[in-house]
Coordinates of C-alpha atoms in Angstrom, one line a residue:
Chain A
M1 CA 1.1 -26.5 -27.0
N2 CA -1.9 -24.7 -28.4
V3 CA -3.6 -22.5 -25.8
T4 CA -7.0 -20.8 -25.8
I5 CA -7.5 -18.0 -23.4
I6 CA -11.0 -16.9 -22.6
G7 CA -10.9 -13.4 -21.2
L8 CA -8.0 -11.2 -22.3
G9 CA -7.8 -8.8 -19.3
L10 CA -5.0 -8.3 -16.8
I11 CA -4.6 -12.0 -15.8
G12 CA -5.5 -13.7 -19.0
G13 CA -3.4 -11.3 -21.0
S14 CA -0.4 -11.5 -18.6
L15 CA -0.5 -15.3 -18.7
A16 CA -0.6 -15.2 -22.6
L17 CA 2.6 -13.0 -22.5
S18 CA 4.3 -15.4 -20.0
L19 CA 3.4 -18.5 -21.9
R20 CA 4.7 -17.0 -25.1
H21 CA 7.9 -15.7 -23.4
H22 CA 8.8 -19.1 -22.0
G23 CA 8.0 -20.9 -25.3
L24 CA 5.2 -22.8 -23.6
A25 CA 2.5 -21.7 -26.2
H26 CA 3.0 -22.2 -29.9
R27 CA -0.3 -20.7 -30.9
L28 CA -2.6 -18.6 -28.8
V29 CA -6.3 -18.2 -29.5
G30 CA -8.3 -15.6 -27.6
V31 CA -12.0 -15.4 -26.8
E32 CA -13.1 -12.0 -25.6
A33 CA -16.7 -10.7 -25.1
S34 CA -15.7 -7.1 -25.5
E35 CA -15.0 -6.2 -29.1
P36 CA -12.6 -3.2 -28.3
H37 CA -10.7 -5.5 -25.9
A38 CA -10.4 -8.2 -28.5
R39 CA -9.1 -5.8 -31.0
R40 CA -6.6 -4.3 -28.5
A41 CA -5.4 -7.8 -27.5
L42 CA -4.6 -8.6 -31.1
E43 CA -2.8 -5.2 -31.6
L44 CA -0.7 -5.9 -28.4
G45 CA 0.1 -9.4 -29.7
L46 CA -1.4 -11.1 -26.6
V47 CA -2.9 -13.7 -28.9
D48 CA -2.5 -14.7 -32.5
E49 CA -6.2 -14.7 -33.3
I50 CA -9.6 -14.1 -31.9
E51 CA -12.2 -16.9 -32.2
A52 CA -15.8 -15.9 -31.8
D53 CA -17.3 -19.4 -31.2
L54 CA -16.5 -20.7 -27.7
A55 CA -16.8 -24.4 -28.6
T56 CA -14.5 -24.0 -31.6
A57 CA -11.9 -22.1 -29.6
V58 CA -12.0 -24.9 -27.0
R59 CA -11.7 -27.7 -29.5
R60 CA -8.5 -26.1 -31.1
A61 CA -6.5 -26.0 -27.8
D62 CA -4.5 -28.4 -25.7
L63 CA -4.9 -26.1 -22.7
I64 CA -7.9 -23.8 -22.1
V65 CA -7.5 -20.9 -19.6
V66 CA -10.7 -19.3 -18.3
A67 CA -9.8 -15.8 -17.1
V68 CA -13.1 -13.9 -16.8
P69 CA -14.5 -12.2 -13.7
M70 CA -15.8 -14.6 -11.1
D71 CA -19.5 -14.1 -11.9
A72 CA -18.9 -14.9 -15.6
M73 CA -16.5 -17.8 -14.6
V74 CA -19.3 -19.9 -13.0
A75 CA -21.4 -19.4 -16.2
V76 CA -18.6 -20.0 -18.7
L77 CA -16.7 -23.0 -17.2
P78 CA -19.6 -25.6 -17.6
P79 CA -20.0 -25.0 -21.4
V80 CA -16.2 -25.1 -21.8
L81 CA -16.1 -28.5 -20.0
D82 CA -19.0 -29.6 -22.3
A83 CA -16.7 -29.1 -25.3
V84 CA -13.4 -30.7 -24.0
A85 CA -12.1 -34.1 -25.0
A86 CA -10.1 -36.5 -22.9
H87 CA -6.6 -35.2 -23.9
Q88 CA -7.4 -31.5 -23.1
V89 CA -6.9 -29.6 -19.9
V90 CA -8.9 -26.6 -18.5
I91 CA -7.8 -24.2 -15.8
D92 CA -9.4 -21.1 -14.3
V93 CA -7.3 -18.3 -12.7
G94 CA -10.0 -17.0 -10.4
S95 CA -9.7 -15.5 -6.9
T96 CA -12.5 -17.5 -5.3
K97 CA -12.9 -21.2 -5.6
Q98 CA -15.8 -22.8 -3.7
A99 CA -18.7 -21.5 -5.9
L100 CA -16.8 -22.5 -9.0
L101 CA -15.9 -26.0 -7.7
T102 CA -19.5 -26.5 -6.7
A103 CA -20.8 -25.4 -10.1
V104 CA -18.8 -28.1 -11.9
A105 CA -18.6 -30.8 -9.2
Q106 CA -21.0 -33.2 -11.1
H107 CA -19.8 -32.4 -14.6
P108 CA -18.8 -35.5 -16.5
N109 CA -15.6 -33.8 -17.6
R110 CA -14.7 -32.5 -14.1
G111 CA -11.5 -34.5 -14.2
R112 CA -10.1 -32.3 -17.0
F113 CA -10.4 -29.2 -14.9
V114 CA -7.7 -28.0 -12.5
A115 CA -8.7 -25.1 -10.2
V116 CA -5.8 -22.6 -10.2
H117 CA -5.2 -19.2 -8.5
P118 CA -2.0 -17.3 -9.3
M119 CA -1.4 -14.9 -6.4
A120 CA -0.5 -11.9 -8.5
G121 CA -2.2 -8.9 -10.0
T122 CA -2.2 -5.1 -10.1
E123 CA -5.0 -2.5 -9.7
H124 CA -5.3 -2.2 -13.4
S125 CA -7.6 -4.1 -15.8
G126 CA -8.2 -4.9 -19.4
P127 CA -5.7 -6.1 -22.1
E128 CA -3.6 -2.9 -21.7
A129 CA -2.9 -3.9 -18.1
A130 CA -1.2 -7.2 -19.2
I131 CA 2.4 -7.5 -18.1
N132 CA 5.0 -10.0 -19.0
G133 CA 6.6 -11.4 -15.8
L134 CA 3.6 -10.7 -13.6
F135 CA 3.7 -14.3 -12.2
E136 CA 7.4 -15.0 -12.0
G137 CA 8.4 -15.9 -8.5
K138 CA 4.9 -15.7 -7.1
T139 CA 2.7 -18.4 -5.5
V140 CA 0.1 -20.3 -7.5
V141 CA -2.6 -22.2 -5.5
L142 CA -3.9 -25.5 -6.9
C143 CA -7.2 -26.4 -5.3
D144 CA -8.9 -29.8 -4.8
T145 CA -6.5 -31.5 -7.2
A146 CA -7.8 -34.9 -6.0
N147 CA -10.9 -34.3 -8.1
S148 CA -8.8 -33.6 -11.2
D149 CA -7.3 -36.3 -13.5
A150 CA -3.7 -37.0 -12.5
D151 CA -2.4 -36.3 -16.0
A152 CA -4.2 -32.9 -16.1
V153 CA -2.7 -32.0 -12.7
R154 CA 0.8 -32.9 -14.1
V155 CA 0.4 -30.7 -17.1
V156 CA -0.6 -27.8 -14.9
E157 CA 2.2 -28.4 -12.4
Q158 CA 4.8 -28.5 -15.2
L159 CA 3.4 -25.3 -16.7
F160 CA 3.5 -23.2 -13.6
H161 CA 6.9 -24.6 -12.5
A162 CA 8.2 -23.4 -15.8
L163 CA 7.1 -19.7 -15.3
P164 CA 8.5 -20.2 -12.6
M165 CA 5.9 -20.1 -9.7
R166 CA 5.8 -21.7 -6.3
L167 CA 3.0 -24.3 -6.1
L168 CA 0.8 -24.5 -3.0
Y169 CA -2.0 -27.1 -2.6
L170 CA -5.2 -26.2 -0.7
D171 CA -8.7 -27.4 -0.7
G172 CA -11.3 -24.9 -2.0
A173 CA -12.7 -24.0 1.4
A174 CA -9.2 -23.3 2.8
H175 CA -8.3 -21.3 -0.2
D176 CA -11.3 -19.0 0.1
L177 CA -10.7 -18.6 3.9
H178 CA -7.0 -17.7 3.6
T179 CA -7.4 -15.4 0.6
A180 CA -10.1 -13.5 2.5
Y181 CA -7.6 -12.9 5.2
V182 CA -4.6 -12.1 3.1
S183 CA -6.0 -10.6 -0.1
H184 CA -9.7 -9.7 -0.1
I185 CA -9.6 -7.6 3.1
S186 CA -6.8 -5.5 1.9
H187 CA -9.0 -4.4 -1.1
I188 CA -11.9 -3.6 1.2
S189 CA -9.6 -1.6 3.5
S190 CA -8.1 0.3 0.5
F191 CA -11.5 1.1 -1.0
A192 CA -12.7 2.4 2.4
L193 CA -9.5 4.5 2.8
A194 CA -10.0 6.1 -0.6
L195 CA -13.7 6.9 0.2
T196 CA -12.6 8.3 3.6
V197 CA -10.0 10.7 2.1
L198 CA -12.3 11.7 -0.8
E199 CA -15.1 12.4 1.7
K200 CA -12.9 14.5 4.1
E201 CA -10.5 16.2 1.8
K202 CA -12.7 18.4 -0.4
E203 CA -9.6 20.1 -2.0
E204 CA -8.4 17.4 -4.4
Q205 CA -5.3 19.4 -5.2
R206 CA -4.3 18.9 -1.5
I207 CA -4.4 15.1 -1.9
F208 CA -2.1 15.4 -4.9
D209 CA 0.2 17.8 -3.1
L210 CA 0.5 15.9 0.1
A211 CA 0.3 12.3 -1.0
S212 CA 3.6 10.6 -0.2
G213 CA 4.7 7.1 -1.2
G214 CA 3.1 5.7 1.9
F215 CA -0.3 7.1 1.2
E216 CA -0.1 6.0 -2.5
S217 CA 0.8 2.5 -1.5
T218 CA -2.2 2.0 0.9
V219 CA -4.7 3.5 -1.5
R220 CA -3.4 1.9 -4.7
L221 CA -5.7 -1.1 -4.6
A222 CA -8.7 1.3 -4.4
K223 CA -8.2 1.9 -8.2
S224 CA -9.2 -1.8 -8.8
S225 CA -12.3 -2.5 -10.9
P226 CA -15.7 -3.2 -9.3
A227 CA -16.3 -5.7 -12.2
T228 CA -13.5 -7.8 -10.8
W229 CA -14.1 -7.3 -7.1
V230 CA -17.8 -7.3 -6.5
P231 CA -18.2 -10.9 -7.8
I232 CA -15.2 -11.9 -5.6
F233 CA -16.8 -10.3 -2.5
R234 CA -20.1 -11.9 -3.4
Q235 CA -18.7 -15.5 -3.8
N236 CA -16.6 -15.2 -0.7
R237 CA -19.1 -13.2 1.3
L238 CA -19.1 -15.0 4.6
N239 CA -15.3 -15.2 4.9
V240 CA -15.0 -11.5 3.9
L241 CA -17.6 -10.4 6.4
D242 CA -15.8 -12.4 9.1
V243 CA -12.4 -10.8 8.5
L244 CA -14.0 -7.4 7.9
D245 CA -15.6 -7.6 11.4
E246 CA -12.2 -8.3 12.8
H247 CA -10.8 -5.3 10.9
L248 CA -13.6 -3.0 12.3
Y249 CA -12.8 -4.3 15.8
Q250 CA -9.1 -3.6 15.4
L251 CA -9.7 -0.1 14.0
Q252 CA -12.2 0.7 16.8
H253 CA -9.7 -0.5 19.3
L254 CA -7.0 1.8 18.0
R255 CA -9.6 4.6 18.0
D256 CA -10.5 3.9 21.6
L257 CA -6.9 3.9 22.8
L258 CA -6.3 7.2 21.1
A259 CA -9.6 8.7 22.4
R260 CA -8.7 7.9 26.0
E261 CA -5.1 8.8 25.5
D262 CA -3.8 5.4 26.3
Y263 CA -0.4 5.9 24.6
A264 CA 1.2 2.8 26.2
G265 CA -1.7 0.7 24.8
L266 CA -1.3 2.3 21.4
T267 CA 2.4 1.7 21.4
E268 CA 1.8 -2.0 22.3
Q269 CA -0.7 -2.4 19.4
I270 CA 1.7 -0.8 16.9
Q271 CA 4.5 -3.2 18.2
L272 CA 2.2 -6.1 17.6
A273 CA 1.4 -4.8 14.1
N274 CA 5.1 -4.4 13.4
H275 CA 5.4 -8.2 13.6
I276 CA 4.1 -8.3 10.0
G277 CA 7.6 -7.1 9.0
K278 CA 9.0 -10.4 10.3
I279 CA 6.8 -12.3 8.0
L280 CA 7.1 -10.0 5.0
P281 CA 10.5 -8.3 5.3
Chain B
M1 CA 27.1 26.1 4.5
N2 CA 27.8 24.3 7.8
V3 CA 24.9 22.2 8.8
T4 CA 24.1 20.6 12.2
I5 CA 21.5 17.8 12.2
I6 CA 19.9 16.8 15.5
G7 CA 18.5 13.3 15.1
L8 CA 20.2 11.0 12.6
G9 CA 17.3 8.7 11.7
L10 CA 15.4 8.1 8.4
I11 CA 14.6 11.8 7.8
G12 CA 17.6 13.5 9.3
G13 CA 20.0 11.0 7.7
S14 CA 18.3 11.2 4.3
L15 CA 18.5 15.0 4.4
A16 CA 22.2 14.8 5.3
L17 CA 22.8 12.6 2.2
S18 CA 20.7 15.0 0.0
L19 CA 22.5 18.1 1.2
R20 CA 25.9 16.5 0.7
H21 CA 24.9 15.1 -2.7
H22 CA 23.8 18.6 -4.0
G23 CA 26.9 20.3 -2.6
L24 CA 24.7 22.3 -0.2
A25 CA 26.5 21.3 3.0
H26 CA 30.3 21.7 3.4
R27 CA 30.5 20.3 6.9
L28 CA 27.9 18.1 8.6
V29 CA 27.8 17.8 12.4
G30 CA 25.4 15.3 14.0
V31 CA 23.8 15.2 17.4
E32 CA 22.3 11.9 18.3
A33 CA 21.0 10.6 21.7
S34 CA 21.5 7.0 20.8
E35 CA 25.2 6.0 21.0
P36 CA 24.9 3.1 18.6
H37 CA 23.0 5.3 16.1
A38 CA 25.6 8.0 16.4
R39 CA 28.4 5.5 15.6
R40 CA 26.5 4.0 12.7
A41 CA 25.8 7.4 11.3
L42 CA 29.5 8.2 11.3
E43 CA 30.3 4.8 9.7
L44 CA 27.7 5.4 6.9
G45 CA 29.1 8.9 6.3
L46 CA 25.9 10.7 7.1
V47 CA 27.8 13.3 9.1
D48 CA 31.5 14.3 9.4
E49 CA 31.4 14.2 13.2
I50 CA 29.3 13.8 16.3
E51 CA 29.0 16.6 18.8
A52 CA 27.8 15.7 22.3
D53 CA 27.0 19.2 23.5
L54 CA 23.8 20.6 21.9
A55 CA 24.6 24.3 22.3
T56 CA 28.1 23.8 20.8
A57 CA 26.6 21.9 17.9
V58 CA 24.1 24.7 17.3
R59 CA 26.7 27.4 17.5
R60 CA 28.9 25.8 14.8
A61 CA 26.3 25.7 12.1
D62 CA 24.6 28.1 9.6
L63 CA 21.6 25.8 9.4
I64 CA 20.3 23.6 12.2
V65 CA 17.9 20.8 11.3
V66 CA 15.9 19.2 14.2
A67 CA 14.8 15.7 13.1
V68 CA 13.8 13.9 16.2
P69 CA 10.4 12.2 17.0
M70 CA 7.6 14.8 17.6
D71 CA 7.6 14.3 21.4
A72 CA 11.3 15.1 21.6
M73 CA 10.9 17.9 19.1
V74 CA 8.8 20.1 21.4
A75 CA 11.5 19.6 24.1
V76 CA 14.6 20.1 21.9
L77 CA 13.5 23.0 19.8
P78 CA 13.4 25.7 22.6
P79 CA 17.0 25.1 23.8
V80 CA 18.1 25.1 20.2
L81 CA 16.5 28.5 19.7
D82 CA 18.1 29.6 23.0
A83 CA 21.5 29.0 21.4
V84 CA 21.1 30.6 18.0
A85 CA 22.4 33.9 16.8
A86 CA 20.8 36.3 14.3
H87 CA 22.5 34.9 11.2
Q88 CA 21.5 31.3 11.9
V89 CA 18.5 29.4 10.6
V90 CA 16.7 26.5 12.4
I91 CA 14.2 24.1 10.7
D92 CA 12.3 21.1 12.0
V93 CA 11.2 18.3 9.7
G94 CA 8.3 17.1 11.8
S95 CA 4.9 15.5 10.7
T96 CA 2.8 17.7 13.1
K97 CA 3.0 21.4 13.5
Q98 CA 0.5 23.0 15.9
A99 CA 2.0 21.8 19.1
L100 CA 5.6 22.7 18.0
L101 CA 4.6 26.2 16.8
T102 CA 2.8 26.8 20.1
A103 CA 5.8 25.6 22.1
V104 CA 8.0 28.3 20.5
A105 CA 5.5 31.0 19.7
Q106 CA 6.8 33.4 22.4
H107 CA 10.5 32.5 22.0
P108 CA 12.6 35.6 21.5
N109 CA 14.4 33.8 18.6
R110 CA 11.2 32.5 17.0
G111 CA 12.0 34.4 13.8
R112 CA 15.1 32.3 13.1
F113 CA 12.9 29.1 13.0
V114 CA 11.1 27.9 9.8
A115 CA 8.6 25.0 10.3
V116 CA 9.1 22.5 7.5
H117 CA 7.5 19.1 6.6
P118 CA 9.0 17.2 3.7
M119 CA 6.2 14.8 2.5
A120 CA 8.4 11.8 2.1
G121 CA 9.4 8.8 4.2
T122 CA 9.5 5.0 4.3
E123 CA 8.4 2.4 6.9
H124 CA 12.0 2.0 8.1
S125 CA 13.8 4.0 10.8
G126 CA 17.3 4.7 12.2
P127 CA 20.4 5.8 10.3
E128 CA 20.5 2.6 8.3
A129 CA 17.2 3.7 6.7
A130 CA 18.6 6.9 5.3
I131 CA 18.3 7.1 1.5
N132 CA 19.9 9.6 -0.8
G133 CA 17.1 11.0 -3.1
L134 CA 14.3 10.4 -0.7
F135 CA 13.0 14.0 -1.1
E136 CA 13.7 14.6 -4.8
G137 CA 10.5 15.6 -6.6
K138 CA 8.3 15.5 -3.5
T139 CA 6.4 18.3 -1.8
V140 CA 7.7 20.2 1.2
V141 CA 5.3 22.1 3.3
L142 CA 6.4 25.4 4.9
C143 CA 4.2 26.5 7.8
D144 CA 3.3 29.9 9.3
T145 CA 6.2 31.6 7.4
A146 CA 4.8 35.0 8.3
N147 CA 6.2 34.4 11.9
S148 CA 9.7 33.6 10.6
D149 CA 12.3 36.2 9.5
A150 CA 12.1 36.9 5.8
D151 CA 15.8 36.1 5.3
A152 CA 15.5 32.8 7.2
V153 CA 12.5 31.8 4.9
R154 CA 14.6 32.7 1.9
V155 CA 17.4 30.4 2.9
V156 CA 15.0 27.5 3.5
E157 CA 13.2 28.1 0.1
Q158 CA 16.5 28.1 -1.8
L159 CA 17.6 25.0 0.0
F160 CA 14.5 22.9 -0.8
H161 CA 14.2 24.3 -4.3
A162 CA 17.7 23.0 -4.9
L163 CA 16.9 19.4 -3.9
P164 CA 14.5 19.8 -5.8
M165 CA 11.2 19.8 -4.0
R166 CA 7.9 21.5 -4.6
L167 CA 7.1 24.1 -2.0
L168 CA 3.7 24.4 -0.5
Y169 CA 2.7 27.0 2.1
L170 CA 0.1 26.3 4.8
D171 CA -0.7 27.6 8.2
G172 CA 0.0 25.1 11.0
A173 CA -3.7 24.3 11.7
A174 CA -4.3 23.5 8.0
H175 CA -1.2 21.4 7.8
D176 CA -2.3 19.2 10.7
L177 CA -5.8 18.8 9.3
H178 CA -4.7 17.9 5.7
T179 CA -1.9 15.6 6.9
A180 CA -4.4 13.7 9.1
Y181 CA -6.5 13.2 6.0
V182 CA -3.7 12.2 3.6
S183 CA -1.0 10.7 5.7
H184 CA -1.8 9.9 9.3
I185 CA -5.0 7.9 8.6
S186 CA -3.2 5.6 6.1
H187 CA -0.8 4.6 8.9
I188 CA -3.7 3.8 11.3
S189 CA -5.5 1.9 8.5
S190 CA -2.3 -0.1 7.8
F191 CA -1.6 -0.9 11.5
A192 CA -5.2 -2.1 11.9
L193 CA -4.9 -4.2 8.7
A194 CA -1.8 -5.9 10.0
L195 CA -3.4 -6.6 13.4
T196 CA -6.4 -8.0 11.6
V197 CA -4.5 -10.4 9.5
L198 CA -2.2 -11.5 12.4
E199 CA -5.3 -12.1 14.5
K200 CA -7.2 -14.1 11.9
E201 CA -4.4 -15.9 10.1
K202 CA -2.8 -18.1 12.7
E203 CA -0.6 -19.9 10.1
E204 CA 2.1 -17.3 9.5
Q205 CA 3.5 -19.4 6.6
R206 CA 0.1 -18.8 4.8
I207 CA 0.6 -15.0 5.0
F208 CA 4.0 -15.4 3.4
D209 CA 2.7 -17.9 0.8
L210 CA -0.3 -15.9 -0.2
A211 CA 0.8 -12.3 0.1
S212 CA 0.7 -10.7 -3.3
G213 CA 2.1 -7.3 -4.2
G214 CA -1.3 -5.7 -3.4
F215 CA -1.4 -7.0 0.2
E216 CA 2.2 -6.1 0.7
S217 CA 1.6 -2.5 -0.4
T218 CA -1.4 -2.0 1.9
V219 CA 0.4 -3.5 4.9
R220 CA 3.8 -1.9 4.3
L221 CA 3.2 1.1 6.6
A222 CA 2.4 -1.2 9.4
K223 CA 6.1 -1.8 9.8
S224 CA 6.5 1.8 10.9
S225 CA 7.9 2.5 14.4
P226 CA 5.7 3.4 17.3
A227 CA 8.4 5.8 18.5
T228 CA 7.7 7.9 15.4
W229 CA 4.0 7.5 15.1
V230 CA 2.5 7.5 18.7
P231 CA 3.8 11.1 19.2
I232 CA 2.3 12.2 15.9
F233 CA -1.1 10.6 16.7
R234 CA -0.9 12.3 20.2
Q235 CA -0.1 15.7 18.8
N236 CA -2.7 15.5 16.1
R237 CA -5.2 13.6 18.1
L238 CA -8.4 15.4 17.4
N239 CA -7.8 15.6 13.6
V240 CA -6.8 11.9 13.6
L241 CA -9.9 10.9 15.6
D242 CA -12.1 12.8 13.2
V243 CA -10.8 11.2 10.0
L244 CA -10.7 7.8 11.8
D245 CA -14.4 8.1 12.6
E246 CA -15.1 8.7 8.9
H247 CA -12.9 5.7 8.0
L248 CA -14.9 3.5 10.5
Y249 CA -18.1 4.8 8.9
Q250 CA -17.0 4.0 5.4
L251 CA -15.8 0.5 6.3
Q252 CA -19.1 -0.2 8.2
H253 CA -21.0 1.1 5.2
L254 CA -19.2 -1.4 2.9
R255 CA -19.8 -4.1 5.4
D256 CA -23.5 -3.4 5.5
L257 CA -23.8 -3.3 1.7
L258 CA -22.1 -6.8 1.6
A259 CA -24.1 -8.1 4.5
R260 CA -27.4 -7.3 2.9
E261 CA -26.2 -8.3 -0.5
D262 CA -26.6 -4.9 -2.1
Y263 CA -24.2 -5.5 -4.9
A264 CA -25.4 -2.4 -6.9
G265 CA -24.6 -0.3 -3.9
L266 CA -21.2 -1.9 -3.4
T267 CA -20.4 -1.4 -7.1
E268 CA -21.3 2.3 -6.7
Q269 CA -19.1 2.7 -3.7
I270 CA -16.1 1.1 -5.5
Q271 CA -16.7 3.3 -8.5
L272 CA -16.5 6.3 -6.1
A273 CA -13.3 5.0 -4.6
N274 CA -11.8 4.5 -8.1
H275 CA -11.9 8.3 -8.4
I276 CA -8.7 8.3 -6.3
G277 CA -7.0 7.0 -9.5
K278 CA -7.9 10.3 -11.3
I279 CA -6.1 12.3 -8.6
L280 CA -3.1 9.9 -8.2
P281 CA -2.7 8.2 -11.5

């Protein structure tokens, strides 16, 4: 299969490595707006060549992967679909779905598009961040597949089965709701935690000295790029605000229990929180 | 060196394994209030024997390590110091220091005690959680060493250098302030995040399906035991409330920026948060 990947960052680059590793891509063509990123992606062997013209890059592939930040995604996907023919398949790999699905709902080639979200990533970005094996064993969500052509869905299912990933089917609205709960809020929480510590702890050396593995793991996502995350929060704004209000309520509740020295109440809340260990051992 | 460890949980058990691994303890005696934990600690080889009588266990050791939760610590340390002779050394391994230092400030054997906090741990507890190598390469804080006998401090310094750990000297008040900033708040944040997701996401299977490595890392500390953490929050209450108020402010600020669609402001805050990656690469 010839594959064109538009956007050679963490996700696009990692998918390139996985497809190559599993013999699923014979020739990989990349499209990348940043010239230094394009050069680095070639050096790292993520793709075989860079193609400057989007329509040409699309026409040369059996599968086109759009892996740009969500604000660029809604702009890039329609011209990609303009250029595809009936035998080609287009996927995105974006973290929000409703805005994108709406943007292409009326497109004459909508059937060739399958909306995909592999639930994997790291706090790093750019071609250097690409990792072979990032997706193995993880979940990939396929959204609104009823609006895609059956043969296109089949190609995508076979591809992600082969990585291998666990396939989960959701409609776009459910996807955006559940990812706000399970993914987007943990980024907000981590950004706020980093801002808190940077504000309170004026001696940066103390952060380095005292940071244990526990602190590092909660603050790791705070290293994530605003170029990736601001468009996600923007496109999923109402769901993120809803879960963020719940998070503020839960934090305020823990604060009130501690302020009034209700240690039985605090113990009970921590026991409730411990239940997460039953779901994610 | 003969070592007695009082409390054979994650920290006491891991220290037992490290001391043995580095040939620093010839004979290890354990004191453990929970009978099943005592039995398991013996089975796992954390200690050579269990001694039921505290004073006897203390008298038989060159070094006594008190590794119980912080509420038990303030109760156990004074009778331990009652039983020590001039050649013995006592350390704690607790996460808060001011309450403990106050509890033994006037003790006639105060000089034999060195207040110690190894900055390492996991979300697990009990003897099964003990890990050889937990402390290697981490920081250990020594508090108020001016109030300990010089020879006792020397023994403790040599011991932790040998593991090896990086030694940091703080007074008790500074310790409690900085650990509130860098350690305690990340546990509160993680407990609140778990409560948030458990409240919003009624379909537990969805949490399992959609949890990526990022979510798992931010919510990992929420598996931590209330028996460990409630006494820490209690003893460090004012510092924890202070940093928790800052955290609520930062979260509310991110919420307001998103609510009024100030994406430039949101980008700026995330860029500020990203600075944590310069301190903890």
